[in-house]
Tab-separated table of C-alpha atoms and ligand atoms in Angstrom:
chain	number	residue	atom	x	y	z
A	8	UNK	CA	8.717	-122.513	61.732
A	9	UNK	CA	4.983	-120.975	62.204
A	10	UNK	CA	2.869	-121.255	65.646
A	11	UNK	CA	-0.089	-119.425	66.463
A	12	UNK	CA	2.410	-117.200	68.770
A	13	UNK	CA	4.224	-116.167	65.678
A	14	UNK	CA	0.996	-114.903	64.140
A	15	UNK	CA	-0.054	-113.157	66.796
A	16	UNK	CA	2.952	-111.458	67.225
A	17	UNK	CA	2.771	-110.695	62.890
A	18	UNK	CA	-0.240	-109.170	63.636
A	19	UNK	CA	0.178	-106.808	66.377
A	20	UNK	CA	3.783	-106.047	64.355
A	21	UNK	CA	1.638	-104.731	61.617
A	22	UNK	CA	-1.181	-103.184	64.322
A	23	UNK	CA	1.641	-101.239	65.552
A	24	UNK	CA	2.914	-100.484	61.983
A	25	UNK	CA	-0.113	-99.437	60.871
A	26	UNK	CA	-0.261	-96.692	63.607
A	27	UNK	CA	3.416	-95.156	62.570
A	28	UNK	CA	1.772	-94.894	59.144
A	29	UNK	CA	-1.451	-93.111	60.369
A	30	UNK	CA	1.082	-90.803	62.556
A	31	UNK	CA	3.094	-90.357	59.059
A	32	UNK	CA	0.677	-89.243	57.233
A	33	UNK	CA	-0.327	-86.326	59.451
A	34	UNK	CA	3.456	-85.200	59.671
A	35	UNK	CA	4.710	-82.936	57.207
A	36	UNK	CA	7.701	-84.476	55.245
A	37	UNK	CA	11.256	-84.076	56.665
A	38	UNK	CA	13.574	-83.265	53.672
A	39	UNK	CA	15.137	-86.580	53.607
A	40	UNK	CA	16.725	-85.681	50.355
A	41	UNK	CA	19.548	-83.527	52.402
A	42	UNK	CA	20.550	-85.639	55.105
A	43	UNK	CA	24.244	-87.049	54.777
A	44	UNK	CA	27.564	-85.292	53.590
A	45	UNK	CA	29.045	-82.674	51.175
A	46	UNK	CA	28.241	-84.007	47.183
A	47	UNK	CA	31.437	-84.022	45.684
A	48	UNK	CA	32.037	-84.254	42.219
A	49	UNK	CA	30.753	-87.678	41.476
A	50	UNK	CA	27.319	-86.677	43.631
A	51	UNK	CA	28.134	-89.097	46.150
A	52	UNK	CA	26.840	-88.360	49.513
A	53	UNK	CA	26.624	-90.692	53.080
A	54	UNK	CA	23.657	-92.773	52.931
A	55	UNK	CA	22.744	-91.792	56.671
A	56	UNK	CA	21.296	-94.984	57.127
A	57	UNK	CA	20.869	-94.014	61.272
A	58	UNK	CA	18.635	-91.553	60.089
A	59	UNK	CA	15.820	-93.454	58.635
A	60	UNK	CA	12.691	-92.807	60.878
A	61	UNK	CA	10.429	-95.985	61.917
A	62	UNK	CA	7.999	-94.545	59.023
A	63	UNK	CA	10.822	-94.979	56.616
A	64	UNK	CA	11.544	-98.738	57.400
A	65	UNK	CA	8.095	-99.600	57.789
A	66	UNK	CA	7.583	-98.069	54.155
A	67	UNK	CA	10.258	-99.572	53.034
A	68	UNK	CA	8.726	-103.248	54.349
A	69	UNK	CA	5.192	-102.428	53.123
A	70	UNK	CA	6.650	-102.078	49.721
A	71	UNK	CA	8.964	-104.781	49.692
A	72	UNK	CA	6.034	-107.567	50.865
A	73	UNK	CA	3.540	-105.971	48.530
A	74	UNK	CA	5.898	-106.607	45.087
A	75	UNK	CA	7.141	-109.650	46.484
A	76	UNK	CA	3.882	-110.980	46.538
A	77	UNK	CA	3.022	-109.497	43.121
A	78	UNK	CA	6.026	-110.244	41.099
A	79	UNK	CA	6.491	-114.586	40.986
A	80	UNK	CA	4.464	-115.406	37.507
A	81	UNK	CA	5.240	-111.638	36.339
A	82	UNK	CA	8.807	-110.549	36.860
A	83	UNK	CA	11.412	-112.795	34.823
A	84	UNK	CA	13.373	-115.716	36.731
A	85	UNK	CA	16.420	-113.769	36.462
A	86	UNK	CA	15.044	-111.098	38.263
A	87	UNK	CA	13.780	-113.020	41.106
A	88	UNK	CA	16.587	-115.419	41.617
A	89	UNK	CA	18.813	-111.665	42.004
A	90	UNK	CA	15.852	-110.946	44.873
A	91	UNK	CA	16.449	-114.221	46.812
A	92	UNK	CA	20.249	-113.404	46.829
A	93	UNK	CA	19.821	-109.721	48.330
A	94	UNK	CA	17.472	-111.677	50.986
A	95	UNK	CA	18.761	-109.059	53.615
A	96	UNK	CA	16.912	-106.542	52.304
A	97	UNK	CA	13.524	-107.641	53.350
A	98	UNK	CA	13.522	-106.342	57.070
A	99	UNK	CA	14.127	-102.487	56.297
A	100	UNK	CA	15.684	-100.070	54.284
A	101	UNK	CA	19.340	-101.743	54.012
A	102	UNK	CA	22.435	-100.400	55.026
A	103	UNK	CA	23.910	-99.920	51.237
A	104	UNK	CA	27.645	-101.166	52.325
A	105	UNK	CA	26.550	-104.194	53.612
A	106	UNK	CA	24.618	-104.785	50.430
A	107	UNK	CA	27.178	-103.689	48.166
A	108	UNK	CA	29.765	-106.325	49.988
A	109	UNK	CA	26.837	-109.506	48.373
A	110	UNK	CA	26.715	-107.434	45.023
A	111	UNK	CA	30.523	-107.321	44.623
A	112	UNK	CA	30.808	-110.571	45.513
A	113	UNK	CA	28.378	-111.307	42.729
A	114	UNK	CA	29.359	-109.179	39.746
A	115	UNK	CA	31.927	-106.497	41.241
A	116	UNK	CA	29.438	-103.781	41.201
A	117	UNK	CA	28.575	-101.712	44.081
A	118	UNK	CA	25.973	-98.826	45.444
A	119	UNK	CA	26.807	-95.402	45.810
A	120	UNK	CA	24.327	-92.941	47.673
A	121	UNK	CA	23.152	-89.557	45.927
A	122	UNK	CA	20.181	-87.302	47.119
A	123	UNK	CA	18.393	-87.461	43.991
A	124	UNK	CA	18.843	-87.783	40.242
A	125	UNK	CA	22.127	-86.764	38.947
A	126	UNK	CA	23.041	-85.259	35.586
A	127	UNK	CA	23.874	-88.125	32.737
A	128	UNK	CA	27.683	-87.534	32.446
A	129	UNK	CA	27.468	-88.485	36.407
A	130	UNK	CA	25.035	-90.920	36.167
A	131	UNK	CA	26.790	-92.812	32.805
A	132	UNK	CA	30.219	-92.118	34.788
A	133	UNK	CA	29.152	-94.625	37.815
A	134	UNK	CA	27.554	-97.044	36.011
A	135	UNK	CA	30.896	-97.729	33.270
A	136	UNK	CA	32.744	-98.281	36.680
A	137	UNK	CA	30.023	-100.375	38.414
A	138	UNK	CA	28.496	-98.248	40.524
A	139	UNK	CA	24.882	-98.107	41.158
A	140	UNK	CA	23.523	-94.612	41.908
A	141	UNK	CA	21.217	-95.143	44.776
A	142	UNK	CA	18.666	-92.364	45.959
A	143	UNK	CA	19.371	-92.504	50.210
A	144	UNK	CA	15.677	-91.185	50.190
A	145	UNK	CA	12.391	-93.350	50.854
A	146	UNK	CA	9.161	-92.371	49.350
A	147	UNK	CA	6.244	-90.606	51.901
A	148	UNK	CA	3.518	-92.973	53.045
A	149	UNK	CA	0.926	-90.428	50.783
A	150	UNK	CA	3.283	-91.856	47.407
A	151	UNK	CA	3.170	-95.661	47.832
A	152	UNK	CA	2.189	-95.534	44.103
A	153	UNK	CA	4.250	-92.780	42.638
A	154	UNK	CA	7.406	-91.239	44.186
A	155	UNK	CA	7.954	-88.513	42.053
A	156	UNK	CA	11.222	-89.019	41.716
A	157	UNK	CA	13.108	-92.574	41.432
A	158	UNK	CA	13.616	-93.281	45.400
A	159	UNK	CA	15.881	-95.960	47.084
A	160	UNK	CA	13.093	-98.737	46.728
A	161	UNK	CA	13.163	-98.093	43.137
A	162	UNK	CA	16.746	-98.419	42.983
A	163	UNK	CA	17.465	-100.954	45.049
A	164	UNK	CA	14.518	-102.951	44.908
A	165	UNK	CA	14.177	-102.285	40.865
A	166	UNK	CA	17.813	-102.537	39.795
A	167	UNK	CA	19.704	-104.714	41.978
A	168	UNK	CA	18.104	-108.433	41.730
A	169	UNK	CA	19.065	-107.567	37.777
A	170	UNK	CA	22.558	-106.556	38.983
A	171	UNK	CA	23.219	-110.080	40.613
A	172	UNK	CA	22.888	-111.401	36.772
A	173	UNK	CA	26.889	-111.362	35.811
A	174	UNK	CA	25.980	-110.948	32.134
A	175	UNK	CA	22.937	-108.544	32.665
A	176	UNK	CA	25.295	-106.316	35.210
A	177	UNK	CA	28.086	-106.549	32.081
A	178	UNK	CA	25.704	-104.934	29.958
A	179	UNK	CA	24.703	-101.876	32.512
A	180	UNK	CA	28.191	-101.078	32.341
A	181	UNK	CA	28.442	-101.430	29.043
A	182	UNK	CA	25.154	-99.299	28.891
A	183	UNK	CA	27.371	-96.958	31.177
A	184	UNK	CA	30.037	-96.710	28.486
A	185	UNK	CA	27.621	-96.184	25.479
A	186	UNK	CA	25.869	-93.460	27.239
A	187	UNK	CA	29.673	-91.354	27.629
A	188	UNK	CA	30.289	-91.811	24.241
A	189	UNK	CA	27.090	-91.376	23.195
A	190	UNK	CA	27.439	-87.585	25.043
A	191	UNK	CA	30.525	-87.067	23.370
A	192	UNK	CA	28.981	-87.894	19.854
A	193	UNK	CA	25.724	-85.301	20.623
A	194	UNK	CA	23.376	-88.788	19.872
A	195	UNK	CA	22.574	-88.962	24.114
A	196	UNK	CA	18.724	-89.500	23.548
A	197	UNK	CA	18.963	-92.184	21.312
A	198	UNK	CA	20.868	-93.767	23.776
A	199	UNK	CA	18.310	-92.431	26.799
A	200	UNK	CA	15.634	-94.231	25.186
A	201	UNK	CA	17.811	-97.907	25.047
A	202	UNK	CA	18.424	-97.724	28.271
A	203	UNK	CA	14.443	-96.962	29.294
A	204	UNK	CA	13.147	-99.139	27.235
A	205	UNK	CA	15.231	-101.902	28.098
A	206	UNK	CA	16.751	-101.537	31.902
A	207	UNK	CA	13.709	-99.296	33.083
A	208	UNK	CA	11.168	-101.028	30.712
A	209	UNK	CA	11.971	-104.137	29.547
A	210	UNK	CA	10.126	-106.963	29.110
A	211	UNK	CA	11.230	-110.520	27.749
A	212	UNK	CA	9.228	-113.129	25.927
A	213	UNK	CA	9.943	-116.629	27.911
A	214	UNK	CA	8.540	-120.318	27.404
A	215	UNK	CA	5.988	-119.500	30.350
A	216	UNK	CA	4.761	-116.189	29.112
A	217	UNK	CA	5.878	-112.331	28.833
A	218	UNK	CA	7.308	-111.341	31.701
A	219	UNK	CA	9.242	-107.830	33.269
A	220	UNK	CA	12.971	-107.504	33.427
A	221	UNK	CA	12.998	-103.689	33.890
A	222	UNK	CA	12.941	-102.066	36.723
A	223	UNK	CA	10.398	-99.048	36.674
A	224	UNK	CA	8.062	-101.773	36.249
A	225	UNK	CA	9.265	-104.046	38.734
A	226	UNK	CA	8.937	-101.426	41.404
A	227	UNK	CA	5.939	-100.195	40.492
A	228	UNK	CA	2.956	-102.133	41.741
A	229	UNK	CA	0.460	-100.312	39.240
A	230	UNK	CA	2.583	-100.843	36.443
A	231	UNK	CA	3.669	-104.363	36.977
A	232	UNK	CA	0.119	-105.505	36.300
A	233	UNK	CA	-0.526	-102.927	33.406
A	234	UNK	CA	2.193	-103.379	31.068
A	235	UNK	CA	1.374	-107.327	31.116
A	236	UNK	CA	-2.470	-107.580	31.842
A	237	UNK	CA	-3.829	-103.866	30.275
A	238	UNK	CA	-5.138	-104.399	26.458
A	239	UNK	CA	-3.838	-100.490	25.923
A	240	UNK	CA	-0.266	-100.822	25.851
A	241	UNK	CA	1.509	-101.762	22.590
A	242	UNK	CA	4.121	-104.713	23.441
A	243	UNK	CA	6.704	-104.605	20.177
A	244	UNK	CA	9.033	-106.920	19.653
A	245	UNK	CA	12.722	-105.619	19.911
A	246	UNK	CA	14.656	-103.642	17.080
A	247	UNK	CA	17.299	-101.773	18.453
A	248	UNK	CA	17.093	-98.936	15.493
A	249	UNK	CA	13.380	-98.931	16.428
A	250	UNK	CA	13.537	-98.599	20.050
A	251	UNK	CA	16.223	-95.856	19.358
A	252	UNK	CA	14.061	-93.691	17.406
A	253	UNK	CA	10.960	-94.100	20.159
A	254	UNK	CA	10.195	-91.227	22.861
A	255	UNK	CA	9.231	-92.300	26.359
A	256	UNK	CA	6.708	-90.663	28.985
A	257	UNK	CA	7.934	-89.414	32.567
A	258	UNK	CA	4.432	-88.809	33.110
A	259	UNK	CA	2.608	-92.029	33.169
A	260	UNK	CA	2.787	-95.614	32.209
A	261	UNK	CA	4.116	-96.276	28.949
A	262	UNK	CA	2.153	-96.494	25.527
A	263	UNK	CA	4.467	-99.342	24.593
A	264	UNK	CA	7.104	-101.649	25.817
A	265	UNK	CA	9.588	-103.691	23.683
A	266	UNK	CA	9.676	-107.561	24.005
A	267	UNK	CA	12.917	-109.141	23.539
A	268	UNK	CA	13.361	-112.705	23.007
A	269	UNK	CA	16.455	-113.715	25.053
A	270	UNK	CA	19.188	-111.663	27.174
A	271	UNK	CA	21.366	-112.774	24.025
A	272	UNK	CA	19.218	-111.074	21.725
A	273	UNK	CA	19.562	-108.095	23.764
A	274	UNK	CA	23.548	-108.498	24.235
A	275	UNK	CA	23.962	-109.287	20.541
A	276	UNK	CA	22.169	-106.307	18.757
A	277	UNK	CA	23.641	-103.736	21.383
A	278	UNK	CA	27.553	-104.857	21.138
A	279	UNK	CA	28.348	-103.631	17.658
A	280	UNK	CA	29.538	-100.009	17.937
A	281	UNK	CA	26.699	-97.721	17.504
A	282	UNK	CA	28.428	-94.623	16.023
A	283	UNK	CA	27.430	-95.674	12.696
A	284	UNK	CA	23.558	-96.459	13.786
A	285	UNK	CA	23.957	-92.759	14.922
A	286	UNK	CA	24.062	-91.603	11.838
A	287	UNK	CA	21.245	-93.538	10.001
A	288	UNK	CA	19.262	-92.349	13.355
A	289	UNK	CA	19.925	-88.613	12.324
A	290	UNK	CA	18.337	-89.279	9.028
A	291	UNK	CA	15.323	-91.400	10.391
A	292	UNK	CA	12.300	-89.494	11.939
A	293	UNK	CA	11.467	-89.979	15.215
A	294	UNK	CA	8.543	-92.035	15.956
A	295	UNK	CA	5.434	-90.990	18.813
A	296	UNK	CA	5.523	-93.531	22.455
A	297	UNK	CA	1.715	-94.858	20.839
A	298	UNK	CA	2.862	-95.287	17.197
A	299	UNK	CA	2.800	-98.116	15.004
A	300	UNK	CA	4.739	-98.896	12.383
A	301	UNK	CA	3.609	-101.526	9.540
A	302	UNK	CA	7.106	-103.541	10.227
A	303	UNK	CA	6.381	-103.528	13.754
A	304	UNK	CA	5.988	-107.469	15.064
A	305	UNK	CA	3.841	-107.185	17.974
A	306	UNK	CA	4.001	-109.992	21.129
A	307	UNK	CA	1.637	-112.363	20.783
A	308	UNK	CA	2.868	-112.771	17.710
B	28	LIG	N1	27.873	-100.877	21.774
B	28	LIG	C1	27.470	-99.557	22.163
B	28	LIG	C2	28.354	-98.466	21.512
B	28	LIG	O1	29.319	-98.730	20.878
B	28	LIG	C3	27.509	-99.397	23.673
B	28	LIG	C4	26.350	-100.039	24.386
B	28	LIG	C5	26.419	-101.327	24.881
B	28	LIG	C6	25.173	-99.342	24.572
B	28	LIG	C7	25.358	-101.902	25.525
B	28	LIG	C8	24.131	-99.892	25.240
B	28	LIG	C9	24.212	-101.171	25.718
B	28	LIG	O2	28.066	-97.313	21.666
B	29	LIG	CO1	15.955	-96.728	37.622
């Protein structure tokens, strides 16, 4: 239900937003990054959801209506069906247990704060037992664009509609497993760049178009428009050998993303165990984030 009282009352919501973000921007930033308890071992710390400032929801909200508007016709049906079921999240920066309690519910996985990134035998550690590291800090109204660090808009926003997906939150796990025993066979970066260039990075060809599973891009509201709409990109078709051998950026948008056909493609090539793809890797050079290779298939095809 709409009226002209509702819009009225829309509008001088977002008058009176807009003033908390001119009064944010003049503030210095509070380290947000060290509010809630002791790490432990696993890195877990208290999300300290009572301490989010007004700023923080309000960022939180500006972010959250600005890729919802962007990402129907871009981000992959999968992906936006997973939205519509964390619907709670729309109104401010959620309160991760009550979240968790609709993710369980939908593929037994659940959030667990940390302040910031946290080193890969950690980070591989939750995600094998379905846990989904969570940054408990929100991006400063001066880095709508760029956080420079993965915040909890990236990871909840980014990561969780995919998580709803039973199959798609099998493979994280799965993804969480292959990354431990990639560590314990030394072959960790060829398993780094899988997991980029698929979770982070992915995009999937579909009867309606290319569109983004991964969730760097679905967070990002520069890069959800590049890496589909920008001539400069290169957008390869998946082969898992390939992708293994490619390095990333951390700096900027990527030089090329990898298209893959269906989730079953993806599921298919990545269940065989890789130890012995680990050692043709070794023997294969490693190829640039712009390079092209003549056995490359590019989308459109
Ligand atoms: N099958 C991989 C292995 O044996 C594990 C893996 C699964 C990695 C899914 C990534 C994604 O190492
Ligand atoms: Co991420």
């Amino acid at each position: 239900m709409s009226g002209a009282g509702e819009a009225s009352r829309v509008s001088e919501d977002r008058a009176s937003e807009d003033r908390v973000m001119a009064r944010a921007l003049d503030t210095p930033a509070p380290n947000t990054a060290e509010f809630g308890a002791e790490p432990g071992g696993d890195l877990v710390v208290a999300q300290g959801w009572a301490e989010y400032t007004d700023i923080d929801h309000v960022i939180w909200r500006r972010l959250f209506e600005r890729q919802s508007q962007l990402l129907p016709g871009r981000a992959c049906d999968q992906y936006l069906a997973g939205l519509e079921g964390l619907g709670v999240a729309a109104d401010g920066i959620p309160d991760f247990e009550r979240l968790s309690d609709i993710l369980d519910r939908a593929t037994g996985w659940r959030i667990v704060a940390v302040s910031g990134l946290v080193p890969d035998h950690v980070f591989f550690t939750h995600l094998a037992a379905r846990r989904c590291p969570a940054a408990n800090w929100i991006r400063r109204p001066e880095q709508m664009d760029d956080p420079r660090e993965p915040d909890a808009f990236h990871d909840v926003f980014g990561h969780l509609p995919m998580l709803m997906n039973p199959p798609f939150a099998d493979y994280l796990a799965a993804c969480g497993r292959g990354g431990l025993k990639a560590l314990a066979l030394g072959a960790l970066p060829k398993l780094a760049r899988l997991y980029r260039y698929t979770v982070e990075f992915g995009l999937i060809r579909t009867a309606e178009g290319l569109r983004i599973y991964g969730s760097r891009i679905v967070s990002s509201h520069g890069e959800s428009r590049y890496c589909l709409e920008d001539p400069k990109p290169d957008r390869i078709l998946f082969d898992l050998l390939r992708v293994m051998r490619t390095g990333y950026r951390l700096d900027a948008y990527q030089d090329c993303y990898f298209v893959i056909d269906s989730f079953e493609q993806l599921f298919d090539a990545t269940r065989p165990d890789f130890a012995p793809y680990y050692e043709i890797l070794a023997r294969l050079s490693d190829v640039a984030p712009g390079e092209r290779l003549a056995e490359d298939g590019l989308y459109p095809a």
